XYZ file of C-alpha atoms in Angstrom:
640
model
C -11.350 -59.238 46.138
C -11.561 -62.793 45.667
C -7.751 -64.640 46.075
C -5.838 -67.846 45.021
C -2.852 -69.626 47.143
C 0.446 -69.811 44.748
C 3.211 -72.041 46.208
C 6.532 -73.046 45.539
C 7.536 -76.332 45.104
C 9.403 -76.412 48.417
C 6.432 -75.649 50.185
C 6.143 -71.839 50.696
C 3.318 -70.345 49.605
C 1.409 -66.876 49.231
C -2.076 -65.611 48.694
C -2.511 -63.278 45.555
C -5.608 -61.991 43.726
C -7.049 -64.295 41.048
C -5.736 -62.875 37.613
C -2.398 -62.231 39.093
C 0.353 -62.466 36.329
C 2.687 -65.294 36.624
C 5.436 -62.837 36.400
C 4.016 -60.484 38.864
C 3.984 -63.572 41.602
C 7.256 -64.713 40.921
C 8.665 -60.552 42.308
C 7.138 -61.614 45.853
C 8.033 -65.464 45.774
C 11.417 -66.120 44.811
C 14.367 -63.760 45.433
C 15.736 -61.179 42.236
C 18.410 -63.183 41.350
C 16.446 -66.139 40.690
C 14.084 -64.299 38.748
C 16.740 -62.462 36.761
C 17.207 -65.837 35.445
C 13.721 -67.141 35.159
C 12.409 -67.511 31.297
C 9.095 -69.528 32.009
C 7.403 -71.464 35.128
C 5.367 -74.239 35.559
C 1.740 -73.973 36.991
C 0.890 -77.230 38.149
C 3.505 -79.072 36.356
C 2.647 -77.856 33.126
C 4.868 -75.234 31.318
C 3.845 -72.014 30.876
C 4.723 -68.833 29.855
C 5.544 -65.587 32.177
C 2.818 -64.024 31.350
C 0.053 -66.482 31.800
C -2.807 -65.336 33.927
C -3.388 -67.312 36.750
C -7.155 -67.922 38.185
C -6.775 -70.767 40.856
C -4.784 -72.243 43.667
C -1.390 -73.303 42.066
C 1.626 -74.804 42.631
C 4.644 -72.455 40.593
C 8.031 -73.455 39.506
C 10.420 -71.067 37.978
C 12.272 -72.442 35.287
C 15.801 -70.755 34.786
C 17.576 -70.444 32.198
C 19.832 -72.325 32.715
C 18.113 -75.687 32.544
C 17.679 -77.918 29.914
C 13.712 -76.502 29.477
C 15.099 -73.499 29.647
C 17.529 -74.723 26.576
C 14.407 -75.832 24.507
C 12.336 -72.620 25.051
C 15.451 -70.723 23.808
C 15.744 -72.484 20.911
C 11.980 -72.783 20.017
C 11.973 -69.012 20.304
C 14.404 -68.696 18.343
C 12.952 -70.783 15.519
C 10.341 -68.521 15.414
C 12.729 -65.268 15.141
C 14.124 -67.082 12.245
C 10.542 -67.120 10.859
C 10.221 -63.508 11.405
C 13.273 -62.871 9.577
C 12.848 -65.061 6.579
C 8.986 -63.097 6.372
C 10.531 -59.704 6.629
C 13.284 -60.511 3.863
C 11.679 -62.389 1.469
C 8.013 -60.905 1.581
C 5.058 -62.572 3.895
C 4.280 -64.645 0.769
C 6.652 -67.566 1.986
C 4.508 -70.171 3.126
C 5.754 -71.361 6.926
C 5.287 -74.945 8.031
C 6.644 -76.091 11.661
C 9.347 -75.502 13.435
C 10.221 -77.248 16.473
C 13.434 -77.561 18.822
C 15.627 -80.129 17.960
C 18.494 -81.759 21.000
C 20.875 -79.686 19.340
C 19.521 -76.717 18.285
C 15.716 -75.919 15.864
C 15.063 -75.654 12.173
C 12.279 -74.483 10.145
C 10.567 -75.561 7.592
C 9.751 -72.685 4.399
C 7.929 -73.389 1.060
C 9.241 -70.625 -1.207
C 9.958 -70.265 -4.945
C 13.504 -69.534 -5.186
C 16.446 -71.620 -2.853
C 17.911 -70.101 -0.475
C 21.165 -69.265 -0.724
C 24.704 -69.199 1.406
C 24.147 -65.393 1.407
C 20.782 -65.448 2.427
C 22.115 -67.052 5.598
C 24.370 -64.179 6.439
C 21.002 -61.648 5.725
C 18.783 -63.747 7.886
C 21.073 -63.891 11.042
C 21.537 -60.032 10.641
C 18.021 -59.622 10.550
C 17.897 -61.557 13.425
C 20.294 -59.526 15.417
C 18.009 -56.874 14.787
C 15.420 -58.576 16.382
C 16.712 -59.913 19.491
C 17.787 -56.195 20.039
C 14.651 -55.060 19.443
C 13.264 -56.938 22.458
C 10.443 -57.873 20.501
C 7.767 -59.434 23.139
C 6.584 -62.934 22.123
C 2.727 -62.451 22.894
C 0.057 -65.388 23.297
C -3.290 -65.236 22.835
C -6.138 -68.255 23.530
C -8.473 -68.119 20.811
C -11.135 -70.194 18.609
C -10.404 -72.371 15.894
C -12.882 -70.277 13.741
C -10.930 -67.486 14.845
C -6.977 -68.845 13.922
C -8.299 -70.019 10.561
C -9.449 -67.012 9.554
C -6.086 -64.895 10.959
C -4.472 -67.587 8.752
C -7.026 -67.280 5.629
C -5.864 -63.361 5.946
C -2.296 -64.193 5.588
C -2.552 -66.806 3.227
C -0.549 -69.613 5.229
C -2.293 -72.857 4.006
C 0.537 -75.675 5.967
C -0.944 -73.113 9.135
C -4.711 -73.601 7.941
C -3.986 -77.765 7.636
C -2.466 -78.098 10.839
C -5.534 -76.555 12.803
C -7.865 -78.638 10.701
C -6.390 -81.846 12.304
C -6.256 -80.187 16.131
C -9.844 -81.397 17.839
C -9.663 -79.063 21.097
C -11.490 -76.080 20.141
C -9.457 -73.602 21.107
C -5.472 -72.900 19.962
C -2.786 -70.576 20.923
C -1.104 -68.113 18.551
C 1.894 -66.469 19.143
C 2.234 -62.970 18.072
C 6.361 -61.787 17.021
C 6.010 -58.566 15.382
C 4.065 -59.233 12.441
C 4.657 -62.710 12.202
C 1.617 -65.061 13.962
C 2.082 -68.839 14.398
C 0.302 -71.656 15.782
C 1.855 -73.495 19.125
C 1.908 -74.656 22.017
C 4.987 -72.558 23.570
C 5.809 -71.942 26.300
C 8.077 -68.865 24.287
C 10.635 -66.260 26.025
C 9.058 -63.189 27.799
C 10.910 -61.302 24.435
C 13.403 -61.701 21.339
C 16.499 -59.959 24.448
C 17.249 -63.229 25.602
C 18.822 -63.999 22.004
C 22.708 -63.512 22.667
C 24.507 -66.655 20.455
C 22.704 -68.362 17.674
C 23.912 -69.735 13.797
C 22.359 -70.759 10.980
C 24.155 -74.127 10.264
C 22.897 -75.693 7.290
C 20.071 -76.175 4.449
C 17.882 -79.143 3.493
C 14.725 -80.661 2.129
C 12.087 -82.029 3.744
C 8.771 -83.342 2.138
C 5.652 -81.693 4.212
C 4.994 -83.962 7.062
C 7.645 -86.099 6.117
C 5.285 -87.447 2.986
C 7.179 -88.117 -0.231
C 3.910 -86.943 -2.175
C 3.534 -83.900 -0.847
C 5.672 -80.807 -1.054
C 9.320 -80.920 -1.010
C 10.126 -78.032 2.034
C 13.351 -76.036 2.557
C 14.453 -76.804 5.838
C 16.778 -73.845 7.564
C 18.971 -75.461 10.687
C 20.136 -73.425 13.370
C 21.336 -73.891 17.125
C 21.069 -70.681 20.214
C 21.863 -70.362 23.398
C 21.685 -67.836 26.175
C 26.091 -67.102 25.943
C 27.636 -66.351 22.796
C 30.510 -68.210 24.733
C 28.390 -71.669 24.944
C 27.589 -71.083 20.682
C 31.271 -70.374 20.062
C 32.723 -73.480 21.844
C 29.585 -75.523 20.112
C 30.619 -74.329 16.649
C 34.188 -75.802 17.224
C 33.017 -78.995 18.610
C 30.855 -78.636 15.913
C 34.027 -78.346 13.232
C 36.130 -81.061 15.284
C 33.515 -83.577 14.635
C 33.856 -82.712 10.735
C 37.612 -83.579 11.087
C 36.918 -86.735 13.507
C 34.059 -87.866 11.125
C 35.148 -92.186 11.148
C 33.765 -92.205 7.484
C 36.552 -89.944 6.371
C 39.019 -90.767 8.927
C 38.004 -94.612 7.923
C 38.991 -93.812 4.383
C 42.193 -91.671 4.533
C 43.731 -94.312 7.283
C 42.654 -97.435 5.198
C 40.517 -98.617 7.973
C 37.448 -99.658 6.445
C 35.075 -99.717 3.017
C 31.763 -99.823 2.166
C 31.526 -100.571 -1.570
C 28.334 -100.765 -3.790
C 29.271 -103.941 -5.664
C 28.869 -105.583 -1.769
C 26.364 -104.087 -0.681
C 24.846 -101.003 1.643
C 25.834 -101.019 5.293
C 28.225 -104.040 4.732
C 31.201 -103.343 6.270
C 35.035 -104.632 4.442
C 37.413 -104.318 6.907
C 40.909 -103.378 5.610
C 44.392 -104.527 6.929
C 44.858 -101.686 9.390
C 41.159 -101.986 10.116
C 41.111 -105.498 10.910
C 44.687 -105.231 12.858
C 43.165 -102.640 15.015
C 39.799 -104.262 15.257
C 41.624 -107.969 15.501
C 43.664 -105.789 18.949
C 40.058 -104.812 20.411
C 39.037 -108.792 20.197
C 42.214 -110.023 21.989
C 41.940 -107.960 24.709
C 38.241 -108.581 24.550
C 38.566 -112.339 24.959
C 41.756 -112.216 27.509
C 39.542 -110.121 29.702
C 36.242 -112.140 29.842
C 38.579 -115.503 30.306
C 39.922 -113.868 33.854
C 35.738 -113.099 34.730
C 35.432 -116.906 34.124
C 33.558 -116.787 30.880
C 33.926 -119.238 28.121
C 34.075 -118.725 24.419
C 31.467 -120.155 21.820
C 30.959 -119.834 18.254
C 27.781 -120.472 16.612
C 26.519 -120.220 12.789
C 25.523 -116.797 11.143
C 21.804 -118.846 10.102
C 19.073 -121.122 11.500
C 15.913 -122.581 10.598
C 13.175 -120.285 10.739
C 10.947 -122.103 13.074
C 13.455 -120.955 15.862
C 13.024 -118.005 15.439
C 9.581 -118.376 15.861
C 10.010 -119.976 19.291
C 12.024 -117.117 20.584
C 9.573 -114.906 19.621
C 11.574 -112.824 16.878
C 9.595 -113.298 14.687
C 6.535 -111.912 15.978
C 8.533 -109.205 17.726
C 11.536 -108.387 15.993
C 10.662 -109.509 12.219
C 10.169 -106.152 10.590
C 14.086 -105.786 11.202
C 15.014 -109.648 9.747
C 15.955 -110.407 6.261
C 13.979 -112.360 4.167
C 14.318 -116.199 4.822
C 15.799 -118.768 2.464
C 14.963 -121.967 1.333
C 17.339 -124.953 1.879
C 16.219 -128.326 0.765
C 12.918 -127.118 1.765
C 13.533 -125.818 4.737
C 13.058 -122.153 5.244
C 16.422 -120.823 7.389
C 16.897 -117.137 8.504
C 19.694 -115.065 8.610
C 20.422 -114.467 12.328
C 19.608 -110.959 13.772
C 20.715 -112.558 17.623
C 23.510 -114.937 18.685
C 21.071 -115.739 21.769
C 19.060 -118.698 20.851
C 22.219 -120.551 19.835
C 23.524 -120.166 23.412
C 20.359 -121.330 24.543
C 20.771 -124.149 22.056
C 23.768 -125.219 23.874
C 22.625 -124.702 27.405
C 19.910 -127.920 25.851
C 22.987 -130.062 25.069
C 22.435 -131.983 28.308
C 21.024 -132.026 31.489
C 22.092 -128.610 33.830
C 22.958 -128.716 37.727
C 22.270 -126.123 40.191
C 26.036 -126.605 41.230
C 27.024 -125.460 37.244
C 25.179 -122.243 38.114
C 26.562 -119.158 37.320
C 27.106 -120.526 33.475
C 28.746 -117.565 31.606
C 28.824 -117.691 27.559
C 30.210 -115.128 25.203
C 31.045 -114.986 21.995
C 31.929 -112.392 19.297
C 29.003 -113.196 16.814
C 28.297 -111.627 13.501
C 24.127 -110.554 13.332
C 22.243 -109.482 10.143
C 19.393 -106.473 10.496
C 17.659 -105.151 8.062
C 17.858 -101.529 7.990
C 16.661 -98.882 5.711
C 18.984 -97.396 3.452
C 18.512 -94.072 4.181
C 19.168 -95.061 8.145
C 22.459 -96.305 7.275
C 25.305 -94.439 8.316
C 29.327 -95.626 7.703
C 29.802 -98.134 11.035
C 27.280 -96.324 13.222
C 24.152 -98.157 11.558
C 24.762 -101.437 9.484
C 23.203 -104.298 8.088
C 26.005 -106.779 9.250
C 27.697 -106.193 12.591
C 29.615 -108.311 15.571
C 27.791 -108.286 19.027
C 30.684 -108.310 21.688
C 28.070 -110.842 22.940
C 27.586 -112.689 26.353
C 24.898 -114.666 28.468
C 24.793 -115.590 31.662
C 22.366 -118.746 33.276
C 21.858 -118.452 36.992
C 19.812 -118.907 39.546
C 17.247 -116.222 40.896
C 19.925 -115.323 44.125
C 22.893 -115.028 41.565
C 21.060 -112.401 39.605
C 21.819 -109.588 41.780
C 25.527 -110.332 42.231
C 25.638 -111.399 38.423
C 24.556 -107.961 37.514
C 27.387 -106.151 39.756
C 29.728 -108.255 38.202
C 28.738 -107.342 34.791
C 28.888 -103.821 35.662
C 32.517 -104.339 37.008
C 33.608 -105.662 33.880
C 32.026 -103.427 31.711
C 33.027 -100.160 33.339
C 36.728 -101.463 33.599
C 36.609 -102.222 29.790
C 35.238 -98.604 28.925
C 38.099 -97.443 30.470
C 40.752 -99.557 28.981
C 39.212 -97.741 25.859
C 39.546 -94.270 27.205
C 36.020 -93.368 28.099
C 35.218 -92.967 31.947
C 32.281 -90.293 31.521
C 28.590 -91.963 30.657
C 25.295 -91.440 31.209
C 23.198 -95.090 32.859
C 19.616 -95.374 32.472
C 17.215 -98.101 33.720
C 14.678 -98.659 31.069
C 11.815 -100.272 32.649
C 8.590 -102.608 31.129
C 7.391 -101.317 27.878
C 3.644 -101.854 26.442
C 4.584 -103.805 24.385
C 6.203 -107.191 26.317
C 6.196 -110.924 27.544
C 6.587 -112.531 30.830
C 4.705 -112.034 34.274
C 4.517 -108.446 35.869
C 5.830 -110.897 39.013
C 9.119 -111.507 36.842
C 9.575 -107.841 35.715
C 9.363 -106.520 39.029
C 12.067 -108.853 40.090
C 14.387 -107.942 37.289
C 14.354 -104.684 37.633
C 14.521 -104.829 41.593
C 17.573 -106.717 41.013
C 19.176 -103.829 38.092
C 18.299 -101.255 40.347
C 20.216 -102.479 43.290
C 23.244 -103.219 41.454
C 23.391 -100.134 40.397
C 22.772 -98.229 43.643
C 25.431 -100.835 45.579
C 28.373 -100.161 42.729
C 27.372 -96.261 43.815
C 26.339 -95.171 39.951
C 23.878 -92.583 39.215
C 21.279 -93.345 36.787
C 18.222 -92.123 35.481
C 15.083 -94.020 34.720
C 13.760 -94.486 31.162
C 10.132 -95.839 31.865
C 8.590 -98.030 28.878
C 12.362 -97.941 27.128
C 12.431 -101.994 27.936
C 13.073 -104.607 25.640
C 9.631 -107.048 24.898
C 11.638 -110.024 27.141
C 12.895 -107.698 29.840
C 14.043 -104.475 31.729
C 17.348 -103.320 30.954
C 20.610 -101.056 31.641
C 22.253 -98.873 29.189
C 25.322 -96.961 29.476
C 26.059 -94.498 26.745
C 29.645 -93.342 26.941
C 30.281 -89.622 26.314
C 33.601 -88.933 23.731
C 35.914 -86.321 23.751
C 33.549 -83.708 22.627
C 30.699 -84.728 25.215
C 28.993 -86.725 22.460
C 26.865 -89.310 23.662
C 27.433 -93.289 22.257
C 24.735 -95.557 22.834
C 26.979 -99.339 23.663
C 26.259 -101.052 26.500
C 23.469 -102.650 27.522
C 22.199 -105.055 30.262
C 19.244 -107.171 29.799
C 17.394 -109.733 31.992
C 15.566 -112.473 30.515
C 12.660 -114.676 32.020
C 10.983 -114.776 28.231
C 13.616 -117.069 26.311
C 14.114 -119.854 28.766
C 10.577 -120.213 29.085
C 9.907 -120.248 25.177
C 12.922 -123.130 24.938
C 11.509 -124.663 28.496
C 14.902 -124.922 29.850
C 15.716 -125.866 32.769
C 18.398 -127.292 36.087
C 18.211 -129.921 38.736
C 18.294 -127.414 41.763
C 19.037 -128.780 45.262
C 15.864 -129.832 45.596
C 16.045 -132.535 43.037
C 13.408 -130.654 40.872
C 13.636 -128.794 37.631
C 14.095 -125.458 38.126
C 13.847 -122.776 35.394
C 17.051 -120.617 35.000
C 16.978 -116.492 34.748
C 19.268 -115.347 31.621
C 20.982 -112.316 31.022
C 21.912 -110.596 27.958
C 24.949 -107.920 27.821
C 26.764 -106.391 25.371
C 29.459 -103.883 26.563
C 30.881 -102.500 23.607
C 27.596 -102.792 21.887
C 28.969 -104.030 18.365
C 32.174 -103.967 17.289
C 31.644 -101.540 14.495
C 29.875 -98.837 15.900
C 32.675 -98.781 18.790
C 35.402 -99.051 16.375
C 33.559 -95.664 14.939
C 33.285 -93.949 18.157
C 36.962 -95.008 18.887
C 37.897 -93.581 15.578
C 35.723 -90.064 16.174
C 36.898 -90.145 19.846
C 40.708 -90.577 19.392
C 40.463 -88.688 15.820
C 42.868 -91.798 14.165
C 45.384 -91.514 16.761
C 44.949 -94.211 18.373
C 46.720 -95.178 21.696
C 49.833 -97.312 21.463
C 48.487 -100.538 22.588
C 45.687 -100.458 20.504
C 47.222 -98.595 16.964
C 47.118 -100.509 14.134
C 50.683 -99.653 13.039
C 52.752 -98.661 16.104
C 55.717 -97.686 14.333
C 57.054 -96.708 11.009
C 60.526 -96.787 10.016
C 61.983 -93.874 7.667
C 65.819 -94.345 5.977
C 67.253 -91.202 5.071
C 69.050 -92.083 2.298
C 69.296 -95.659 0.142
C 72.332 -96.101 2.356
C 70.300 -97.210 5.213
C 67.998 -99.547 3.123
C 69.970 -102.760 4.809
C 69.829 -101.549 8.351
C 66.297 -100.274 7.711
C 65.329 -104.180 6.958
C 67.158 -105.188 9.920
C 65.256 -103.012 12.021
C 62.045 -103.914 11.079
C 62.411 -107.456 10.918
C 63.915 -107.379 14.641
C 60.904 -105.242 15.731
C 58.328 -107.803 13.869
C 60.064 -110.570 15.609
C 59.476 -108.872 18.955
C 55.727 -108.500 18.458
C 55.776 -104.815 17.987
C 53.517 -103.701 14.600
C 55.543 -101.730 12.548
C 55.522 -100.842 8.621
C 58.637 -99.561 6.837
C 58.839 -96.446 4.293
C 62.133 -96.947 2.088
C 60.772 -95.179 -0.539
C 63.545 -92.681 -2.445
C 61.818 -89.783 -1.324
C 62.960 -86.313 1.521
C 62.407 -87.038 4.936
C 60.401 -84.293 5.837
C 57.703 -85.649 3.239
C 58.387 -89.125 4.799
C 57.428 -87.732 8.117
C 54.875 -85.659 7.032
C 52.638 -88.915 5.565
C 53.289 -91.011 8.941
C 51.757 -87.945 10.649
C 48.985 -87.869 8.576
C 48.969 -91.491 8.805
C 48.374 -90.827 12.900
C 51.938 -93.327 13.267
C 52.586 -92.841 17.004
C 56.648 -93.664 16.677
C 58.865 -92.570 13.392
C 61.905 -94.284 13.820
C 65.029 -92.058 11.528
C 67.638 -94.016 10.351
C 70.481 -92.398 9.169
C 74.002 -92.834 8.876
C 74.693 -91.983 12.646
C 71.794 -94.589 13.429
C 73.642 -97.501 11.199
C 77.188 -97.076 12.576
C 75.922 -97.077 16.550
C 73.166 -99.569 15.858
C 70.571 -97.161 17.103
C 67.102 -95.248 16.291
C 66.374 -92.168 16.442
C 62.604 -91.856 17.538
C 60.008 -88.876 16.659
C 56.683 -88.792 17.913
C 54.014 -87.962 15.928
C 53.078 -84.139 17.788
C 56.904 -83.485 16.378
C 58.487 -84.138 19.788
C 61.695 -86.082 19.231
C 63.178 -88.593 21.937
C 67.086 -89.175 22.002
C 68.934 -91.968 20.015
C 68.569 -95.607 21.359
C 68.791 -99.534 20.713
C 65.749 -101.354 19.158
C 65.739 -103.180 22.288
C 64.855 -99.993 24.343
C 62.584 -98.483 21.844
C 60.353 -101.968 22.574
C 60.165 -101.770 26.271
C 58.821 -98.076 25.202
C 56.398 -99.757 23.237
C 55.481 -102.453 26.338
C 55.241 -100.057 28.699
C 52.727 -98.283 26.772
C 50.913 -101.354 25.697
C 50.433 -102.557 30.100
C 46.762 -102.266 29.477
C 46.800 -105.973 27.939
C 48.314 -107.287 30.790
């Protein structure tokens, strides 16, 4: 009998007869526990399920379940038990269109006549249950086109018979799950037993491949995976994030607005809102003037031909406004702060001795964005950069870019997030500049990286058109991830402006520029800080820090004492004299997220005192205004 060589990935390998099973090779290959765990392999790279036939020498990879391919099969699966479900509920007259994994769960798309329903959730997850009990096998078979349109034909499933009109190989898969058939890819689980913790989640429409002329779609969301204990701690992240949404959080704490009469995705920042936001800028600025930058300011427009020398325009115009005329000139509405910066830099002649020239400035950008993108402060149409570029020479680049990471990870912290994921997103098909220049920026990202000791993962063809780049998304109390920082070099932009320095040499030299933004703009991080902290903000940073409550009317002149002794001593405090109980009093400053009540009573008046709560309810013993603000100092150490 004719055989095949199988191997591992770490080198061992094993002759089998051609036709073996997949699953059959693994039981003399790997040891039972890891095949206990195995849901899938890959032959040759490619994934594949456990019961693929295998006819040639091949290199096998189990893949376990618990991996993130592992995560995606389950959930792909499981879209397709949902199908089954829906079919066996509602009659195999619902039309099925796709139904893919998602990154935080699947969904699938159903034409039928009637909605469904809240109730119809709870019926389709007990079907379901039945199912994955049932250990119903997920089977594949390789067949003709001819052959899947006319097992679709027979079951009436026309989205089925239009998505294998536009396939060109001439042969598809079909997956057969009891009597439900669908077209795909896979890989799928070896059977529905795998299925221990899924939810339906929500309802919504969907036009058929995404079309606004075609068929509006019921869309069914759902999330799995392989503990019931993962689902369960998903579904109250899942209910935190409801309570820590900033849009709602934004509105009860007087934060931030978005009002129609303004316009979509432009943001009004309220007096708390701006308080808090104007704390984030201080510290901002007082940090970046001990790294030796220096602030600018530049206008929020510019003629238009500028931004056709930076390129923008050709590269970046879908996502301007539209221009205006001025005197007949046609001006833009700036969607970067860096061409002014480079506008300075022209201001006179540059030295090599000048060199490393850092700029940064907190400017306010205009993108266009479709409405339907826009999303409270996570996606606007008017935002501030927390903006910065550096001019240096080619051997500063390395060092600049370890500096910038220094800077960036200390400020991250200051904030409260120390967990992130860094990727190095490398040239993209789309770009400028010499392959030369690329391959020296992203030599020089790379080893700043490896020599501040951070692990990153590459993100090929994620580059900007100018340059390669490093992003750090910060992960939030729930393990959300936040797309902010971001570290781009540039060898585009001071070509297109033909800048340049008198190096040592006596020659003109061109300069290398970065771009980096560490909080990313100030409005999505004052959203993630919002969702992240849930309102209650840390002391240095809270908007109010303090809120004084009288007891009776009796304390009304000590109350105003108090708080104009605290306001005198910098700390940022609000007063609530209002003739109401104290427990309501309290009550509102907790929902308010107030870190310090201070209770004046008539104890409080006659020893000249406070009487502090915290907002958990803890309660700290009587004491002078005078100690209550070295509390507040101490607490606030982070600004100095």
């Amino acid at each position: 009998m004719a055989e095949i060589s199988i191997s591992l990935p770490q080198g061992d390998k094993k002759n089998f007869p051609v036709g073996i099973v997949a699953h059959e090779a693994l039981k003399e290959l790997v040891s039972n526990k890891v095949r206990k765990n195995t849901i899938a392999v890959r032959l040759n790279g490619e994934l594949r399920d456990l019961s693929t036939v295998i006819q040639q020498d091949t290199e096998l990879e189990p893949v376990s379940s618990d991996t993130s391919e592992g995560l995606v099969i389950l959930r792909h699966s499981t879209a397709h038990v949902m199908a089954l479900a829906v079919l066996e509920l509602f009659g195999y007259e619902v039309q099925v269109a796709i139904g893919p994994a998602t990154d935080d769960g699947f969904y699938y798309d159903f034409d039928r006549g009637e909605p469904f329903s809240s109730e119809d959730f709870e019926k389709i997850e007990a079907k379901m249950t039945e199912i994955a009990a049932a250990r119903v096998p997920f089977v594949m078979k390789r067949v003709s086109k001819a052959k899947a349109i006319s097992v679709f034909k027979e079951k009436n499933q026309a989205y089925k018979l239009e998505l294998i009109a536009d396939i060109e190989d001439e042969e598809v898969n079909l997956y057969q799950l009891g009597d439900f058939v669908d077209l795909c890819r896979g890989p799928h689980l070896p059977d529905t037993g795998w299925l221990k913790g899924f939810k339906l989640l929500r309802l919504a429409g969907a036009y058929w491949r995404g079309d606004e002329n075609r068929q509006m779609l019921q869309r069914l969301y759902g999330t799995s995976f392989f503990d019931a204990k993962e689902l369960k701690s998903y579904l109250y992240n899942l209910e935190e994030a409801k309570k820590r949404d900033h849009r709602k959080l934004g509105k009860d704490l007087e934060l931030f607005t978005i009002q129609d009469q303004v316009g979509p995705g432009l943001i009004l920042w309220q007096p708390k809102g701006a308080l808090l936001r104007k704390n984030i800028e201080d510290f901002w600025k007082a940090e970046h003037y001990k790294h030796d930058y220096e602030l600018l300011y530049t206008p929020h427009i510019a003629r238009r031909d500028m931004w056709k020398t930076s390129g923008h325009l050709d590269f970046y115009g879908e996502n301007m406004f539209s221009p205006m005329d001025i005197d007949d000139v046609s001006y833009q509405l700036k969607p970067m702060n860096c061409p002014f910066h480079i506008a300075i830099y022209q201001t006179r002649k540059r030295s090599y001795r000048e060199f490393p020239i850092r700029w940064c400035e907190l400017g306010t950008v205009y993108r266009y964005e479709k409405t339907g993108a826009l999303h409270g402060l996570m996606r606007v149409r008017g935002f501030t950069q927390d903006d910065a570029h550096i001019f240096c020479r080619p051997d500063h680049l390395a060092e600049e870019i370890f500096n910038i990471l220094e800077l960036n990870l200390n400020i991250l912290k200051a904030f409260g997030f120390e967990d992130y994921d860094i990727y190095l997103s490398t040239r993209p098909e789309k770009y400028v500049g010499s392959d030369e220049h690329w391959q020296q920026a992203t030599e020089a990202l790379k080893s700043a990286l490896e020599k501040k000791g951070l692990a990153y993962e590459l993100d090929p063809g994620e580059g900007v058109f100018y340059g390669p780049k490093i992003d750090i998304k910060i992960k939030d109390v729930l393990g959300r991830s936040w797309q902010c920082s971001t570290i781009q070099v540039d060898f585009n932009l001071p070509e297109r402006f033909d800048i340049s320095y008198t190096g040592a040499d006596g020659n003109e030299h061109q300069p290398i520029m970065i771009h980096r933004a560490l909080m990313g703009s100030l409005e999505r991080f004052f959203g993630v800080l919002i969702e992240h902290y849930a309102g209650a903000f840390p002391v240095w940073l809270a908007p109010v820090q303090a809120r004084i409550l009288n007891i009776t009317d009796a304390q009304l002149d000590y109350t105003e004492e108090v708080y104009r002794a605290l306001r005198k001593l910098g700390v940022r405090v609000e007063k609530d004299d209002r003739n109401e109980k104290l427990n309501y009093k309290i009550r509102e400053a907790q929902v308010q997220k107030v870190p310090y009540m201070l209770i004046l009573g008539d104890k409080e008046v006659e020893s000249k005192t406070v009487t502090v709560r915290l907002r958990n309810g803890d309660n700290l013993p009587a004491m002078s205004v005078e100690e209550f603000v070295d509390i507040i100092r101490k607490e606030s150490e982070i600004l100095n």
